[in-house]
XYZ file of C-alpha atoms in Angstrom:
576
model
C -0.006 64.122 5.900
C -2.897 62.749 7.308
C -2.672 63.196 11.950
C -3.373 60.088 13.581
C -6.705 60.368 15.371
C -7.261 58.724 18.521
C -11.562 56.946 19.567
C -11.801 56.730 23.656
C -13.888 52.909 24.072
C -16.180 52.669 26.924
C -15.058 50.042 29.151
C -17.766 47.259 28.910
C -16.916 48.060 24.772
C -13.912 45.760 25.496
C -14.706 42.493 24.731
C -11.638 40.916 24.487
C -8.125 42.691 25.373
C -4.879 42.879 24.025
C -3.080 45.347 21.068
C -4.062 44.518 17.451
C -2.658 46.379 14.543
C -3.479 45.890 10.871
C -5.476 47.424 8.442
C -9.088 47.598 7.731
C -11.262 45.277 6.305
C -14.986 46.407 5.759
C -17.164 43.178 6.005
C -20.781 44.241 3.442
C -23.265 45.237 5.082
C -26.603 43.719 4.262
C -29.455 45.377 3.499
C -32.455 44.708 6.088
C -34.897 44.205 3.258
C -36.735 41.538 2.798
C -39.916 40.487 -0.059
C -43.432 41.173 1.698
C -46.669 39.470 -0.723
C -49.568 37.476 -0.666
C -49.575 34.328 -2.222
C -52.547 31.850 -3.128
C -53.420 28.635 -1.516
C -51.829 26.377 -4.962
C -48.820 28.633 -4.283
C -48.954 27.479 -0.239
C -46.779 24.233 -0.806
C -43.950 25.243 -2.568
C -43.376 28.322 -0.855
C -43.586 25.227 2.349
C -41.186 23.430 0.207
C -39.204 26.984 -0.483
C -38.275 27.670 3.672
C -37.650 24.030 4.401
C -34.631 24.015 1.349
C -34.113 27.383 3.758
C -32.909 25.297 6.880
C -31.910 22.935 5.062
C -28.695 24.697 3.380
C -28.239 27.210 6.340
C -27.812 23.410 8.302
C -25.510 22.172 6.125
C -23.505 25.614 5.765
C -23.292 25.831 9.914
C -22.331 22.071 9.961
C -18.859 23.273 7.133
C -17.738 25.489 9.348
C -18.890 23.054 12.680
C -15.897 20.730 10.868
C -14.018 23.707 10.464
C -13.668 24.662 13.881
C -12.582 21.624 15.374
C -10.485 21.116 12.599
C -8.036 24.152 12.844
C -8.945 25.894 15.712
C -10.113 23.618 18.630
C -12.671 22.935 19.998
C -13.850 25.014 22.739
C -16.525 26.216 21.263
C -17.870 23.992 19.305
C -21.148 23.717 21.137
C -22.241 27.003 20.622
C -22.080 26.237 16.773
C -24.153 23.566 17.579
C -26.361 25.250 19.650
C -27.501 27.386 16.352
C -27.637 23.712 14.452
C -29.949 22.858 16.999
C -32.314 26.196 16.213
C -32.404 25.069 13.250
C -34.264 22.233 14.253
C -37.018 23.727 16.440
C -40.665 23.209 16.475
C -41.316 26.408 17.249
C -39.166 27.778 14.650
C -39.379 25.541 12.031
C -43.597 24.638 12.268
C -44.391 28.416 13.420
C -42.192 29.383 10.155
C -45.144 27.010 8.000
C -48.261 27.705 10.067
C -48.153 30.898 9.720
C -47.599 30.577 5.115
C -49.837 27.940 5.253
C -52.679 29.862 7.336
C -51.782 33.381 6.626
C -51.219 32.950 2.934
C -47.879 35.198 2.834
C -44.305 34.364 1.371
C -41.607 32.547 3.262
C -39.162 35.335 3.699
C -42.417 37.475 6.077
C -43.255 34.442 7.657
C -39.812 33.960 9.189
C -39.395 36.931 10.227
C -42.673 37.516 11.967
C -41.572 34.000 14.360
C -38.442 35.605 14.777
C -39.931 38.964 16.194
C -41.492 36.678 18.698
C -38.300 34.380 19.522
C -36.109 37.789 20.010
C -38.659 38.914 22.464
C -38.725 36.227 24.445
C -35.207 36.581 25.009
C -35.203 40.220 24.923
C -37.425 39.814 28.117
C -34.387 38.154 30.719
C -32.861 39.847 33.520
C -29.521 37.478 33.065
C -27.449 39.611 30.642
C -26.384 36.859 29.118
C -29.240 34.614 28.467
C -31.080 38.264 26.775
C -27.848 38.347 24.529
C -28.949 34.609 23.342
C -31.915 36.783 21.054
C -28.848 37.718 19.119
C -28.191 34.314 17.762
C -31.951 33.820 16.920
C -30.694 37.104 14.768
C -28.082 34.980 13.886
C -30.580 31.663 12.610
C -32.788 34.368 11.270
C -30.413 36.064 9.069
C -28.941 32.773 7.671
C -31.881 30.689 6.972
C -33.211 34.748 5.315
C -30.264 34.812 3.342
C -30.440 31.199 1.855
C -34.634 32.207 1.234
C -32.917 35.680 -0.980
C -30.538 33.859 -2.870
C -27.530 35.262 -1.217
C -24.049 34.327 -0.599
C -22.296 33.998 2.167
C -19.659 36.537 2.916
C -17.100 33.069 2.586
C -13.983 34.411 4.742
C -11.287 31.889 2.919
C -9.049 35.214 2.665
C -9.244 38.581 3.643
C -7.261 40.635 2.237
C -4.751 42.352 4.037
C -2.007 39.843 5.892
C -2.558 41.797 9.469
C -6.667 42.955 9.325
C -8.394 44.186 11.231
C -11.978 43.112 10.503
C -15.268 45.942 10.901
C -19.434 45.069 10.386
C -22.148 45.276 11.519
C -22.050 42.864 13.537
C -20.742 39.083 13.566
C -22.365 35.557 13.889
C -20.180 33.238 15.739
C -20.403 31.074 12.626
C -18.544 33.979 11.064
C -15.790 34.758 13.472
C -15.089 31.304 13.031
C -14.685 31.304 9.757
C -12.251 33.909 9.082
C -8.730 33.044 8.722
C -6.620 33.379 11.773
C -3.733 33.696 10.889
C -4.405 37.084 8.982
C -7.130 38.211 11.404
C -5.561 40.904 13.976
C -8.992 41.819 15.347
C -12.347 43.054 16.152
C -14.467 45.445 15.480
C -18.579 45.219 15.293
C -20.742 48.292 15.231
C -23.539 46.814 17.560
C -22.982 43.773 19.830
C -22.343 42.663 24.181
C -19.542 41.272 25.653
C -21.369 38.379 26.943
C -22.255 37.775 23.368
C -21.532 34.482 22.182
C -18.711 36.233 19.473
C -17.103 38.095 22.635
C -17.170 34.685 23.937
C -15.757 32.667 21.129
C -13.004 36.567 21.175
C -11.656 35.689 24.407
C -11.498 31.959 24.191
C -9.161 32.657 21.015
C -7.841 35.853 22.310
C -8.539 38.179 19.465
C -8.503 41.915 20.263
C -12.041 42.581 19.896
C -14.003 45.507 20.413
C -18.164 44.929 20.832
C -20.865 47.636 20.363
C -18.274 51.077 19.064
C -21.338 52.125 17.031
C -20.603 53.591 13.775
C -17.352 53.090 13.028
C -17.189 52.884 9.508
C -17.646 56.797 10.738
C -14.133 57.391 10.897
C -12.395 54.580 9.105
C -11.653 53.411 5.342
C -11.405 50.536 3.478
C -7.131 49.701 4.141
C -6.937 52.518 6.870
C -3.946 51.761 9.630
C -5.173 51.142 12.657
C -4.477 50.369 16.377
C -6.696 48.592 19.333
C -5.704 49.493 22.375
C -7.602 47.266 24.514
C -5.783 47.706 27.533
C -6.015 51.451 27.729
C -9.788 51.372 26.018
C -8.620 53.563 23.117
C -8.014 53.218 18.517
C -5.529 54.950 16.823
C -6.502 55.106 13.454
C -3.772 56.731 10.496
C -1.013 56.771 13.429
C 2.584 57.320 11.959
C 5.660 55.780 12.409
C 6.000 56.777 15.444
C 3.543 55.507 17.239
C 3.053 52.437 15.260
C 7.099 51.394 16.521
C 5.302 51.993 19.929
C 2.663 49.882 19.607
C 4.782 46.828 18.007
C 7.493 47.317 20.893
C 3.842 47.349 23.666
C 2.213 44.438 22.010
C 5.304 42.108 22.126
C 5.700 43.404 25.822
C 2.736 42.917 27.080
C 2.830 38.626 24.494
C 6.184 38.478 26.532
C 4.616 39.199 30.314
C 1.533 37.106 28.799
C 3.310 33.716 29.035
C 5.744 35.259 31.937
C 1.738 35.509 34.428
C 1.253 32.407 32.024
C 4.613 30.787 33.635
C 2.961 32.038 37.524
C -0.109 31.209 36.842
C 0.055 27.935 38.890
C 1.187 30.842 42.352
C -1.646 30.763 44.472
C -2.520 34.576 44.891
C -1.771 34.711 49.022
C -0.745 38.689 50.022
C 2.099 40.181 51.086
C 1.778 39.511 55.196
C 0.065 36.193 54.489
C -3.573 35.413 53.421
C -4.875 33.378 50.995
C -6.647 34.667 48.484
C -8.929 31.346 45.502
C -9.087 32.146 42.314
C -11.595 30.072 41.089
C -13.065 30.256 37.082
C -16.540 31.041 35.231
C -17.344 28.415 33.044
C -20.552 28.262 30.302
C -19.223 25.575 28.092
C -17.255 22.075 29.005
C -14.766 23.101 26.387
C -14.039 26.190 28.311
C -11.820 24.037 31.623
C -8.684 22.633 29.923
C -7.946 27.260 29.370
C -9.368 27.454 32.869
C -7.238 25.111 34.193
C -3.888 26.388 31.895
C -4.778 30.054 33.330
C -4.552 28.951 36.427
C -7.813 28.462 38.729
C -8.203 26.647 41.621
C -11.372 25.538 41.476
C -14.738 26.089 39.846
C -16.216 29.039 41.183
C -19.412 29.334 39.226
C -20.355 26.778 36.162
C -24.229 28.185 34.894
C -26.166 25.076 33.818
C -28.243 27.569 31.867
C -26.637 26.106 28.665
C -27.362 22.911 28.926
C -30.958 23.335 28.876
C -30.816 25.789 25.940
C -28.722 23.366 24.121
C -31.742 20.967 23.583
C -35.238 20.795 22.201
C -36.659 19.801 24.508
C -35.602 19.420 28.621
C -32.695 17.734 29.413
C -33.251 14.160 31.109
C -31.322 13.077 34.479
C -28.795 11.052 32.627
C -27.546 13.680 30.254
C -27.524 15.574 32.716
C -25.986 12.825 34.656
C -23.123 12.398 32.318
C -22.790 15.969 31.984
C -21.673 17.093 35.818
C -19.696 13.744 36.192
C -17.721 14.695 33.303
C -17.125 18.712 35.014
C -16.171 16.926 38.185
C -13.490 14.249 36.580
C -12.071 16.386 34.653
C -11.861 19.401 37.444
C -9.494 16.324 39.121
C -11.084 16.362 42.732
C -10.712 20.774 42.638
C -13.974 21.790 44.077
C -16.961 22.220 41.604
C -19.542 25.044 41.860
C -22.452 24.598 39.501
C -24.994 26.873 39.765
C -28.895 25.578 39.618
C -31.392 26.069 37.057
C -31.325 30.069 36.815
C -33.398 31.135 33.735
C -36.958 33.100 33.006
C -40.292 31.121 33.071
C -41.439 32.977 29.669
C -41.741 31.804 26.564
C -38.494 30.031 26.444
C -40.183 26.952 27.975
C -44.505 27.856 26.227
C -45.850 26.456 28.770
C -45.027 28.483 31.319
C -47.163 32.122 31.273
C -45.421 35.077 30.957
C -45.067 37.932 33.121
C -45.230 41.151 32.396
C -41.975 42.282 33.840
C -39.926 39.319 34.248
C -37.077 40.295 35.478
C -39.002 40.329 38.837
C -41.075 37.444 38.335
C -40.595 33.825 37.933
C -37.384 33.166 37.912
C -34.245 31.562 39.013
C -35.031 29.073 42.190
C -39.291 30.468 42.450
C -39.094 28.913 38.674
C -37.756 24.985 40.373
C -39.723 25.847 43.736
C -42.944 26.277 40.815
C -41.741 23.671 38.450
C -40.668 21.025 41.061
C -40.019 18.296 38.518
C -37.940 19.534 36.402
C -35.354 20.916 39.557
C -35.818 17.841 41.453
C -34.316 16.338 37.746
C -31.361 18.153 37.875
C -30.789 17.323 41.847
C -30.788 13.869 41.506
C -28.366 14.143 38.663
C -26.250 15.964 40.260
C -26.424 13.821 43.447
C -25.965 11.316 40.819
C -22.036 12.877 39.597
C -21.141 13.984 43.453
C -18.819 11.385 44.374
C -16.559 11.884 41.076
C -14.955 15.107 42.838
C -15.597 17.567 44.592
C -18.939 19.334 43.996
C -21.201 22.001 45.906
C -24.345 22.694 44.665
C -24.981 26.999 44.857
C -29.063 28.223 44.530
C -29.304 31.814 42.480
C -32.145 34.387 43.532
C -33.113 32.846 46.747
C -35.037 36.093 48.655
C -36.082 34.808 51.753
C -35.425 31.700 54.635
C -38.674 29.788 53.779
C -37.360 28.764 50.669
C -34.458 27.471 51.695
C -36.352 25.364 53.564
C -38.629 23.786 50.612
C -35.243 23.791 48.873
C -34.072 21.138 52.149
C -37.095 19.246 51.679
C -36.809 18.613 48.129
C -32.940 17.263 48.957
C -34.485 14.461 51.282
C -36.224 13.610 48.474
C -34.167 13.144 45.893
C -32.198 11.129 49.171
C -34.534 8.689 49.739
C -35.581 8.367 46.014
C -31.123 7.830 45.159
C -31.298 5.443 48.649
C -34.420 3.233 47.570
C -32.634 3.071 43.667
C -29.081 2.062 45.284
C -27.513 4.436 43.892
C -24.611 5.863 45.360
C -24.670 9.557 46.028
C -22.215 11.812 48.605
C -24.868 13.184 51.389
C -22.835 16.363 52.664
C -22.976 18.171 49.327
C -22.018 21.873 50.703
C -24.649 23.448 49.727
C -24.626 27.996 49.093
C -26.682 30.497 47.641
C -26.194 32.965 45.297
C -26.570 36.402 47.047
C -27.870 38.937 43.812
C -30.572 40.633 45.674
C -30.890 42.805 47.905
C -32.681 41.354 50.938
C -30.536 38.659 50.754
C -27.866 40.818 52.179
C -29.576 42.829 54.869
C -31.177 39.438 56.075
C -27.819 37.846 55.186
C -27.610 36.964 58.751
C -30.358 34.760 59.443
C -30.021 32.793 55.618
C -26.057 32.096 56.936
C -27.665 29.880 59.491
C -28.639 27.184 56.633
C -26.116 27.313 53.662
C -21.850 26.248 53.592
C -21.584 29.403 51.373
C -22.881 32.909 50.188
C -21.042 33.659 46.449
C -21.767 37.436 45.319
C -23.422 37.886 42.155
C -22.780 41.918 41.872
C -23.440 42.298 38.463
C -27.168 41.732 39.458
C -26.741 43.068 43.561
C -26.503 45.825 41.281
C -28.804 46.604 39.590
C -31.746 45.251 41.582
C -30.493 48.064 44.436
C -29.805 51.241 42.461
C -32.634 49.864 39.654
C -30.760 50.453 36.585
C -30.435 48.507 34.037
C -26.925 48.606 32.810
C -27.507 47.423 29.258
C -29.905 50.946 28.915
C -27.760 53.510 27.557
C -28.799 56.181 28.629
C -29.218 55.034 32.431
C -25.891 52.697 32.423
C -23.829 55.939 33.675
C -25.479 54.888 37.009
C -24.172 51.955 37.144
C -21.686 52.203 40.552
C -19.960 49.059 41.915
C -18.537 51.892 44.278
C -21.699 52.940 45.336
C -22.031 53.895 49.134
C -24.860 51.277 48.591
C -23.268 48.381 47.630
C -20.183 48.389 49.429
C -22.483 48.212 52.529
C -24.276 45.395 51.467
C -21.118 43.708 50.863
C -19.564 44.994 53.767
C -22.694 43.240 55.197
C -22.924 39.798 53.662
C -18.705 39.600 53.755
C -19.566 40.247 58.356
C -22.494 38.286 58.182
C -20.702 34.534 57.278
C -17.425 35.383 58.939
C -19.935 35.718 61.889
C -21.589 32.727 60.520
C -18.185 30.883 59.485
C -19.740 29.657 56.068
C -17.238 30.895 53.258
C -18.479 34.054 51.043
C -17.309 34.278 47.505
C -18.085 36.711 45.162
C -18.354 35.104 40.933
C -20.109 38.077 39.168
C -17.679 40.624 36.969
C -15.622 42.946 40.217
C -14.147 39.821 40.516
C -11.846 40.071 37.716
C -11.694 43.579 37.750
C -8.223 45.102 38.966
C -9.591 48.106 40.378
C -11.958 46.201 42.870
C -8.865 43.831 43.936
C -8.025 45.743 47.327
C -11.422 46.008 48.175
C -12.566 42.774 48.024
C -9.408 41.874 49.829
C -10.440 44.414 52.526
C -13.492 42.165 52.691
C -12.158 39.326 53.728
C -13.731 37.619 51.107
C -12.654 33.732 50.460
C -12.308 33.340 46.889
C -13.157 35.068 43.746
C -14.038 33.565 40.244
C -13.888 35.148 37.076
C -13.157 34.718 33.096
C -9.935 32.190 33.109
C -8.192 35.168 30.863
C -8.413 37.533 34.120
C -6.903 35.127 36.222
C -3.079 34.715 35.779
C -3.394 39.141 36.477
C -5.548 39.744 39.748
C -2.853 36.671 40.788
C -0.083 38.595 39.908
C -1.793 41.821 41.807
C -3.109 39.788 45.656
C 0.688 38.752 45.313
C 1.940 42.649 45.530
C -0.801 43.831 48.115
C -0.681 43.130 52.001
C -4.492 42.648 53.305
C -4.084 44.708 57.163
C -3.846 47.585 54.244
C -6.746 46.850 52.160
C -8.887 46.669 55.471
C -7.889 50.256 56.745
C -8.678 51.679 53.538
C -11.960 49.629 53.321
C -13.127 51.094 56.672
C -12.465 53.932 55.566
C -14.147 54.341 52.492
C -17.313 52.713 54.097
C -18.067 56.557 55.027
C -18.203 57.561 51.994
C -21.286 59.798 50.669
C -20.316 58.620 47.233
C -19.087 56.558 44.460
C -15.916 58.726 43.794
C -15.168 58.826 47.380
C -14.682 55.403 47.729
C -13.068 54.632 44.405
C -10.518 57.779 46.194
C -9.817 55.505 48.546
C -8.630 52.685 46.460
C -5.627 52.687 44.368
C -6.356 51.469 40.000
C -4.886 48.075 40.109
C -3.097 48.625 36.825
């Protein structure tokens, strides 16, 4: 008799929570080897033609998958595949590959590999984890072209081998994920990848239990092995016995019933037992995520990231394109508050006309880039102000570190107002302006900054990394990523106190805002709102409704005296 084996997961590996029960299907791995050879001058023309044909074939394949996703799985993630189609048209990919084939007299596969390495390096150096993950999109598109160059067949997931299949793959592109038959798919496990990857975003939107970045899962699992993914307890059960299967099938039914109940209660406000109302908002990347956010009870959008609008273009989006985009968001939200963050992206190789820096995380980024490339910034601001009559718009600026930056922003906004007035555009003059608190210096001078803005929004992901000098994506030091570190708690308290004294709103849009184990200290801080992945909203609302804010304040006061992250954590319940 085979005994059950239990594998423990890291919390960050659970890209989409839930329980999945099924049999393992191991996707055959494609080799990473490709031919490298020199070609003669006479062969250059045919080699360029071969490259172009592979790109065209890749575009046709993605068009078919996109059409299937639209017809059978909804439109939520269509833009993800559209971004891959745009990458296929990108001159940096096409022209550079053709140039290398021509100048270096090498075959198309070799030239493509050189270009992909350069493009992935540009994204890998970005400070934002979401943007760093975009290097995977380059990789997926490149692999598709490479496969077509080499005449390899697509995986073609028309059918899966089992009624309830847990798909196991080294990696999975959004296109491959979209092509999986939903009626047979129980869950997904990949060896690499992150929770901000496009595949992970799609998995959460479709509520498919998904584990990413597990490592060599195939050393534990064979084809057809019975598995249980328990994303809630961060475990994988291999070869579960009959009693364990019965237990988890019951848990699965209970979880589905609980989810239905949470959704029924999702529009009930998050008000504590002693009457404190915490507003819960959604972090949004795509317009098509808005219906889901509203279904899950979002009271507004706490952060709409505009980077995707820029990344999903072959050139900078025009003022008119941006205006229509922001107008659509505001109209869809029907008067609910919408906080749109201005461009938060690096000025390195993504925009080839801007010089690369040795340390991009500390270089020309976010508001620094916008204040240097003023026309890009003004175009976005003009579009935002023009859209403002269509809803309750708020504008948020990222990576502010000095009061001087705010004064520069105010000056540019005055110029934008004057231009729009001359052009007879209607717009709201008094849009609330806020900043992200994501750098230690910002928290330290929060009392000064609060004089010039209407709200703060704390970005804990970067605040923790900058304060503790760690990169949480680096496995060697990721254990030091400690939201309960006393220094972090003091910076949060400092920011919340400064906002309260200045009588401005203090929100949080970082990852811990949607994590139940941090909700009690966030209540103790007296934050006005939390913004999170929409799927987390019902559970967090339910938890807040069971708490007493006065108790949370007392717990926080004691926790602020602690000397270690563990000691801080001991002051708060688990939140489960």
